Short mmCIF file of C-alpha atoms and ligand atoms in Angstrom, two decimals:
data_model
loop_
_atom_site.label_atom_id
_atom_site.label_comp_id
_atom_site.label_asym_id
_atom_site.label_seq_id
_atom_site.Cartn_x
_atom_site.Cartn_y
_atom_site.Cartn_z
CA MET A 997 138.91 66.13 112.43
CA VAL A 998 135.81 66.66 114.14
CA ALA A 999 132.98 63.78 112.46
CA ILE A 1000 129.31 65.97 112.84
CA SER A 1001 126.33 63.47 112.63
CA LYS A 1002 123.26 64.43 110.53
CA PRO A 1003 120.35 64.38 112.60
CA PRO A 1004 118.29 61.71 112.45
CA ILE A 1005 115.34 62.67 109.52
CA GLU A 1006 112.64 61.81 111.71
CA GLN A 1007 112.77 64.76 114.35
CA PHE A 1008 111.57 67.11 111.04
CA PHE A 1009 108.28 64.91 111.09
CA MET A 1010 105.13 66.74 112.57
CA LYS A 1011 102.54 64.92 115.03
CA PRO A 1012 99.66 64.66 113.07
CA SER A 1013 97.51 67.45 113.14
CA LYS A 1014 93.96 67.83 112.29
CA PRO A 1015 93.47 68.16 108.30
CA ILE A 1016 94.37 70.91 106.72
CA ASN A 1017 91.50 72.71 104.59
CA PRO A 1018 93.51 74.19 101.69
CA LEU A 1019 89.27 75.52 100.31
CA THR A 1020 88.47 77.78 103.04
CA PHE A 1021 91.01 79.73 102.71
CA PRO A 1022 91.05 82.05 99.46
CA PRO A 1023 87.34 83.52 99.89
CA ILE A 1024 87.27 83.70 103.41
CA ILE A 1025 91.39 86.20 103.57
CA PRO A 1026 90.88 88.18 100.93
CA PRO A 1027 93.61 90.10 99.49
CA ILE A 1028 93.74 94.14 100.75
CA ASP A 1029 94.03 96.40 98.44
CA LEU A 1030 96.46 99.27 100.12
CA SER A 1031 95.58 101.73 97.14
CA LYS A 1032 92.08 102.04 97.84
CA PRO A 1033 90.28 103.77 100.27
CA GLU A 1034 88.70 101.29 101.91
CA SER A 1035 91.68 99.87 102.99
CA LYS A 1036 91.79 101.15 106.24
CA ASN A 1037 88.93 98.98 107.40
CA LEU A 1038 89.38 95.91 105.65
CA ILE A 1039 93.06 96.30 107.56
CA VAL A 1040 91.55 96.71 111.09
CA LYS A 1041 88.73 93.49 110.12
CA ALA A 1042 91.33 91.23 109.35
CA CYS A 1043 93.49 92.00 112.11
CA GLN A 1044 90.55 91.57 114.44
CA ASP A 1045 88.67 88.43 112.03
CA PHE A 1046 92.71 86.64 111.32
CA GLY A 1047 95.52 88.93 112.48
CA PHE A 1048 96.83 88.17 109.08
CA PHE A 1049 95.96 89.65 106.15
CA LYS A 1050 97.49 89.05 102.48
CA VAL A 1051 98.41 92.73 100.89
CA VAL A 1052 98.20 93.82 96.89
CA ASN A 1053 98.86 96.99 95.05
CA HIS A 1054 101.44 97.76 97.76
CA GLY A 1055 104.23 99.56 95.59
CA ILE A 1056 107.26 98.15 96.54
CA PRO A 1057 109.25 98.02 92.97
CA THR A 1058 109.69 93.85 92.18
CA LYS A 1059 113.73 94.99 91.09
CA PHE A 1060 114.42 95.36 95.07
CA ILE A 1061 112.32 91.85 95.53
CA ASN A 1062 113.99 90.06 92.52
CA LYS A 1063 117.60 91.25 93.67
CA LEU A 1064 117.39 90.22 97.11
CA GLU A 1065 116.17 86.69 96.19
CA THR A 1066 118.53 86.15 93.15
CA GLU A 1067 121.19 86.87 95.63
CA ALA A 1068 119.59 85.09 98.40
CA VAL A 1069 119.54 81.92 96.30
CA LYS A 1070 123.40 82.17 95.22
CA PHE A 1071 123.95 82.39 99.36
CA PHE A 1072 122.35 79.44 100.05
CA SER A 1073 123.67 77.19 97.06
CA SER A 1074 127.26 77.84 98.13
CA PRO A 1075 129.05 75.50 99.13
CA LEU A 1076 128.43 75.02 103.52
CA SER A 1077 132.08 75.93 104.40
CA VAL A 1078 131.03 79.62 102.52
CA LYS A 1079 128.04 79.87 104.62
CA GLN A 1080 129.59 79.19 107.86
CA LYS A 1081 131.28 81.65 107.64
CA ALA A 1082 128.41 83.92 108.28
CA GLY A 1083 127.05 81.50 110.49
CA PRO A 1084 126.42 81.28 113.93
CA PRO A 1085 123.02 83.37 114.06
CA SER A 1086 123.81 84.63 117.95
CA PRO A 1087 122.23 86.81 117.55
CA PHE A 1088 122.82 88.02 113.47
CA GLY A 1089 124.25 85.53 110.71
CA TYR A 1090 123.47 82.31 109.51
CA GLY A 1091 122.07 79.38 110.50
CA SER A 1092 120.29 75.85 109.53
CA LYS A 1093 118.06 73.18 111.03
CA ASN A 1094 118.45 74.69 114.58
CA ILE A 1095 115.88 77.67 115.14
CA GLY A 1096 116.91 79.99 118.38
CA SER A 1097 118.39 78.55 121.11
CA ASN A 1098 115.75 76.31 123.13
CA GLY A 1099 116.27 72.99 121.09
CA ASP A 1100 113.56 73.83 118.09
CA VAL A 1101 114.55 72.10 114.65
CA GLY A 1102 113.36 72.76 111.34
CA TRP A 1103 114.37 71.66 107.40
CA VAL A 1104 116.03 75.19 106.83
CA GLU A 1105 118.56 77.14 106.09
CA TYR A 1106 118.57 81.19 106.72
CA LEU A 1107 120.21 83.95 107.05
CA LEU A 1108 118.94 87.28 110.45
CA PHE A 1109 119.87 90.32 110.19
CA ASN A 1110 119.87 93.49 112.27
CA ALA A 1111 117.02 95.41 110.30
CA LYS A 1112 117.25 98.91 113.05
CA PRO A 1113 117.73 101.50 111.26
CA ASP A 1114 121.40 102.57 109.60
CA ASN A 1115 122.79 98.95 111.05
CA PHE A 1116 120.51 96.71 108.81
CA SER A 1117 123.50 94.02 108.74
CA GLY A 1118 123.75 92.25 111.20
CA PHE A 1119 127.15 90.58 110.08
CA ASP A 1120 130.06 90.76 107.66
CA GLU A 1121 130.97 87.67 105.90
CA ARG A 1122 128.67 88.29 102.44
CA PRO A 1123 129.85 90.77 99.72
CA GLU A 1124 128.86 94.62 100.82
CA GLU A 1125 127.35 93.70 97.49
CA PHE A 1126 124.47 91.67 99.39
CA ARG A 1127 124.14 93.92 102.50
CA CYS A 1128 123.26 96.92 100.20
CA ILE A 1129 120.35 94.57 98.17
CA VAL A 1130 119.35 94.12 101.78
CA ASP A 1131 119.06 97.41 103.35
CA ASP A 1132 117.14 98.44 100.12
CA TYR A 1133 114.59 95.86 99.93
CA VAL A 1134 114.22 96.64 104.19
CA THR A 1135 114.41 100.70 104.07
CA GLU A 1136 111.62 99.41 101.31
CA VAL A 1137 109.33 97.20 103.52
CA LYS A 1138 109.96 99.15 106.25
CA LYS A 1139 108.06 101.44 104.78
CA MET A 1140 104.67 99.66 103.49
CA ALA A 1141 104.81 98.43 107.34
CA CYS A 1142 104.48 101.86 108.74
CA GLU A 1143 101.55 102.95 105.87
CA ILE A 1144 100.21 99.98 107.79
CA LEU A 1145 100.17 100.57 111.09
CA GLU A 1146 99.25 104.49 110.45
CA LEU A 1147 96.16 103.38 108.29
CA MET A 1148 95.30 101.06 111.62
CA ALA A 1149 95.99 103.83 113.33
CA ASP A 1150 93.49 105.76 111.71
CA GLU A 1151 90.91 103.33 111.71
CA LEU A 1152 91.24 103.09 115.19
CA LYS A 1153 91.36 106.62 115.71
CA LEU A 1154 94.42 106.63 117.88
CA GLU A 1155 95.56 109.76 119.14
CA SER A 1156 98.63 110.37 116.30
CA ARG A 1157 98.09 108.65 112.78
CA ASN A 1158 102.33 107.38 113.90
CA ALA A 1159 101.10 106.34 116.86
CA LEU A 1160 102.34 102.41 115.69
CA SER A 1161 104.70 103.47 113.17
CA LYS A 1162 106.31 105.58 115.55
CA LEU A 1163 107.79 102.63 117.06
CA LEU A 1164 109.50 101.14 113.55
CA THR A 1165 111.01 104.79 113.08
CA ASP A 1166 112.24 105.36 116.20
CA GLU A 1167 116.48 105.37 116.01
CA GLU A 1168 115.87 102.32 118.13
CA SER A 1169 113.44 99.88 117.42
CA ASP A 1170 114.46 96.43 118.09
CA SER A 1171 113.75 95.10 114.02
CA VAL A 1172 115.11 92.35 112.50
CA PHE A 1173 114.52 90.91 108.77
CA ARG A 1174 115.23 87.14 108.18
CA VAL A 1175 115.71 85.12 104.79
CA ASN A 1176 114.57 81.87 105.14
CA TYR A 1177 115.38 79.16 102.77
CA TYR A 1178 113.58 75.58 102.46
CA PRO A 1179 115.34 73.16 100.36
CA PRO A 1180 113.42 70.06 98.73
CA CYS A 1181 113.57 67.11 100.99
CA PRO A 1182 114.12 63.34 98.75
CA GLU A 1183 113.13 61.50 102.07
CA VAL A 1184 109.70 63.00 102.06
CA GLN A 1185 109.07 61.96 98.00
CA GLU A 1186 110.81 58.60 99.35
CA ARG A 1187 108.18 58.05 102.17
CA GLY A 1188 104.87 59.30 99.43
CA ILE A 1189 101.58 60.51 100.90
CA GLY A 1190 100.80 59.52 104.23
CA GLY A 1191 104.25 59.14 105.16
CA GLY A 1192 104.34 62.71 107.40
CA ASN A 1193 104.61 66.29 106.79
CA LEU A 1194 107.89 67.26 107.10
CA ILE A 1195 109.14 70.51 109.51
CA GLY A 1196 110.30 73.83 107.60
CA PHE A 1197 109.45 76.06 110.56
CA GLY A 1198 107.55 74.96 113.96
CA GLU A 1199 104.65 76.60 114.62
CA HIS A 1200 104.68 79.87 116.88
CA THR A 1201 103.19 82.78 116.81
CA ASP A 1202 105.92 86.64 116.49
CA PRO A 1203 106.65 87.76 119.00
CA GLN A 1204 107.31 91.72 117.59
CA ILE A 1205 104.35 94.20 116.37
CA ILE A 1206 104.39 93.23 113.14
CA SER A 1207 105.81 90.75 110.49
CA VAL A 1208 105.63 91.52 107.01
CA LEU A 1209 106.35 88.23 104.73
CA ARG A 1210 107.14 87.83 101.08
CA SER A 1211 108.11 84.07 99.56
CA ASN A 1212 108.54 82.73 95.99
CA ASN A 1213 105.98 80.25 94.27
CA THR A 1214 106.25 77.57 96.26
CA SER A 1215 103.55 76.49 99.15
CA GLY A 1216 103.93 75.50 102.86
CA LEU A 1217 103.27 78.50 104.94
CA GLU A 1218 99.91 77.03 107.37
CA ILE A 1219 97.82 79.25 109.53
CA LEU A 1220 95.99 78.67 112.69
CA LEU A 1221 92.18 79.42 112.04
CA ARG A 1222 90.49 80.24 114.88
CA ASP A 1223 88.30 77.33 114.93
CA GLY A 1224 91.43 74.69 115.20
CA ASN A 1225 92.16 74.02 111.35
CA TRP A 1226 95.12 74.80 110.14
CA VAL A 1227 95.08 75.92 106.77
CA SER A 1228 97.37 76.37 104.17
CA VAL A 1229 98.02 79.92 102.41
CA PRO A 1230 98.37 79.49 98.75
CA PRO A 1231 101.76 81.65 97.84
CA ASP A 1232 101.72 84.37 95.90
CA SER A 1233 105.76 86.05 95.10
CA ASP A 1234 103.46 89.25 93.63
CA SER A 1235 102.22 90.28 97.01
CA PHE A 1236 103.07 90.58 100.41
CA PHE A 1237 101.72 88.91 104.01
CA ILE A 1238 101.25 90.51 107.19
CA ASN A 1239 101.12 89.19 110.68
CA VAL A 1240 99.56 90.38 113.87
CA GLY A 1241 102.59 89.88 116.70
CA ASP A 1242 102.09 89.55 119.89
CA SER A 1243 103.03 93.23 121.27
CA LEU A 1244 100.06 94.27 119.36
CA GLN A 1245 97.83 91.89 120.60
CA VAL A 1246 99.08 93.37 123.73
CA MET A 1247 99.08 97.21 122.60
CA THR A 1248 94.98 96.56 121.25
CA ASN A 1249 94.20 94.75 124.49
CA GLY A 1250 93.70 91.75 122.87
CA ARG A 1251 91.13 93.19 119.86
CA PHE A 1252 93.86 91.99 117.90
CA LYS A 1253 94.75 88.91 117.74
CA SER A 1254 98.76 87.52 116.66
CA ILE A 1255 98.25 85.05 114.71
CA LYS A 1256 100.11 81.02 115.09
CA HIS A 1257 101.55 79.84 112.02
CA ARG A 1258 104.32 77.53 110.61
CA VAL A 1259 106.02 75.91 107.93
CA VAL A 1260 105.37 72.66 105.95
CA ALA A 1261 108.22 71.84 103.73
CA ASN A 1262 107.70 71.08 100.51
CA SER A 1263 108.86 67.77 98.80
CA LYS A 1264 109.99 69.27 95.81
CA GLU A 1265 110.18 72.84 95.16
CA SER A 1266 112.23 74.96 97.69
CA ARG A 1267 110.59 77.96 99.28
CA VAL A 1268 112.52 81.01 99.86
CA SER A 1269 110.59 83.58 102.25
CA MET A 1270 111.79 86.52 103.34
CA ILE A 1271 110.31 88.47 106.54
CA TYR A 1272 110.48 92.01 108.05
CA PHE A 1273 109.58 92.20 112.19
CA GLY A 1274 109.72 95.01 112.98
CA GLY A 1275 109.72 95.67 116.72
CA PRO A 1276 109.77 98.62 119.67
CA PRO A 1277 112.84 100.10 121.30
CA LEU A 1278 114.07 98.36 124.34
CA ASN A 1279 112.72 99.89 126.56
CA GLU A 1280 109.68 100.52 124.78
CA LYS A 1281 106.61 99.96 127.32
CA ILE A 1282 104.14 97.01 126.34
CA ALA A 1283 100.31 97.91 127.39
CA PRO A 1284 97.13 98.27 125.86
CA LEU A 1285 96.63 101.31 123.74
CA ALA A 1286 94.47 104.17 126.30
CA SER A 1287 92.65 105.61 123.41
CA LEU A 1288 91.80 101.95 122.83
CA LEU A 1289 90.64 101.63 126.19
CA GLU A 1290 86.44 101.78 127.11
CA THR A 1291 85.52 103.65 129.79
CA ASP A 1292 86.46 100.74 132.97
CA GLU A 1293 88.04 98.84 131.01
CA ASP A 1294 90.92 96.82 132.74
CA SER A 1295 94.53 96.26 130.92
CA LEU A 1296 94.21 91.89 130.59
CA TYR A 1297 98.12 91.90 130.91
CA LYS A 1298 100.55 92.84 133.30
CA GLU A 1299 103.53 95.82 132.91
CA PHE A 1300 106.28 94.81 131.12
CA THR A 1301 108.35 96.32 128.84
CA TRP A 1302 109.86 94.68 125.03
CA PHE A 1303 113.67 94.07 126.62
CA GLU A 1304 111.69 91.73 129.02
CA TYR A 1305 109.09 90.15 126.56
CA LYS A 1306 112.34 89.40 123.72
CA ASN A 1307 114.35 87.88 126.93
CA TYR A 1308 111.36 86.21 127.73
CA ALA A 1309 110.59 84.79 124.42
CA PHE A 1310 114.06 84.07 123.40
CA ASN A 1311 114.40 81.14 126.18
CA SER A 1312 111.58 79.56 124.97
CA THR A 1313 110.56 77.31 122.38
CA LEU A 1314 108.84 77.99 119.37
CA SER A 1315 104.91 76.66 120.12
CA HIS A 1316 105.38 77.97 123.80
CA ASP A 1317 102.02 80.31 124.32
CA ARG A 1318 105.13 82.92 125.35
CA LEU A 1319 102.64 86.05 126.77
CA GLY A 1320 100.51 83.52 129.02
CA VAL A 1321 102.88 84.28 131.41
CA PHE A 1322 102.24 88.19 130.79
CA GLU A 1323 98.53 88.02 131.15
CA LYS A 1324 96.57 89.60 134.58
CA ILE A 1325 94.17 86.28 134.76
CA PRO A 1326 96.03 83.69 132.83
CA SER A 1327 94.14 81.67 130.10
CA LYS A 1328 93.22 78.27 130.88
CA ILE A 1329 95.69 75.79 128.44
C1 LIG B 2255 112.82 79.31 119.21
C2 LIG B 2255 112.80 80.71 119.31
C3 LIG B 2255 113.12 81.24 118.06
C4 LIG B 2255 112.78 83.10 117.74
C5 LIG B 2255 113.17 82.86 118.95
C6 LIG B 2255 112.91 81.76 120.07
O1 LIG B 2255 113.29 81.85 121.32
C7 LIG B 2255 111.02 82.16 120.12
C8 LIG B 2255 110.72 82.86 119.13
C9 LIG B 2255 111.24 83.05 117.62
C10 LIG B 2255 111.52 83.75 116.60
C11 LIG B 2255 109.75 83.44 116.05
C12 LIG B 2255 109.62 84.80 115.13
C13 LIG B 2255 111.30 85.39 114.20
O2 LIG B 2255 111.61 84.61 112.73
C14 LIG B 2255 112.57 85.14 115.04
C15 LIG B 2255 113.52 85.82 114.62
C16 LIG B 2255 111.69 86.05 116.85
O3 LIG B 2255 112.09 87.24 116.29
O4 LIG B 2255 110.94 85.06 117.48
C17 LIG B 2255 112.68 84.19 115.96
C18 LIG B 2255 113.75 83.63 116.72
C19 LIG B 2255 114.77 83.02 116.06
O5 LIG B 2255 114.79 82.10 115.33
O6 LIG B 2255 115.71 82.98 117.05
O1 AKG B 2256 108.98 81.00 106.24
C1 AKG B 2256 108.07 81.73 106.27
O2 AKG B 2256 106.98 81.97 105.11
C2 AKG B 2256 107.24 81.91 107.97
C3 AKG B 2256 108.70 81.71 108.47
C4 AKG B 2256 108.51 82.23 110.38
O3 AKG B 2256 107.03 81.93 110.36
C5 AKG B 2256 109.23 83.23 110.68
O4 AKG B 2256 110.37 83.29 110.70
O5 AKG B 2256 109.11 83.75 111.60
FE1 FE2 B 2257 107.06 83.54 111.80
#
């Protein structure tokens, strides 16, 4: 029998960072109502100012959301032997505590799915019903991601309304879907206040174009503001949170910024999050859109395809500044 040693709990605690100011978040990032005509203007402003915003009145029926959350909780509550049958997550399936393959750890269990059109599920160990629930949810969330990208394209006056969304609807779109489950951690409670924060998911930017996140009502998500302060995002299970990914930063020549975010595990309640990462086809050139470049404005980035970027990103640790080597003039570290 092989004894699996438990990783020492110490490695899950974060180095202290600047204190989080929970008061900063709500007033500065207003929710965007997708049903209102002014939403496109607010979306572009939020992408420029933060690379992050919250969407309300999204029109996604709660039945798709609740069904998936229920099924996910059922899966993560099942015996380890059952969950392990759906692993390892390379590239799709069940993972626990290890994130990616470059040594990152987090107090999290997760499922990674291929969200390519018509091929949503990445593994076959779960009953057909679970896969259908994932497919239904991803179909809805992808529609919303495309609607948001079309509103952006409209407001940015791109050559066509689907200039961005077509990358997600393309048959070869390299999109991913992830369900994260952060269990409560009794050790944190024992340590008490001042005992440190437990890393759920370490700081990083998302490499794709756009990420659509929905969580239950447990806190944990934090974003890094431009002034260097981490702020806690109040959870809201009725809304969706949108992140600008690295690829969209490049396509807007840095006008939109991909935002650094992380998850601090909650000591008492479990957090369940589901994220759709909308990515382009592997052979797609990731470059600033010509119509966004002013006369004489040069691309800030070298030429590369999504395949090249993904390859580099997936060989790096979570917190690595992945776009750095693709910049024509490397930014100071
Ligand atoms: C440490 C890593 C995990 C990650 C691949 C990477 O090497 C760097 C990017 C990470 C990330 C962050 C956003 C998504 O959760 C994810 C699926 C992605 O596309 O890039 C993860 C990758 C992963 O968990 O494999
Ligand atoms: O679980 C969350 O709330 C966020 C996780 C995340 O940022 C990711 O999976 O890329
Ligand atoms: Fe992320």
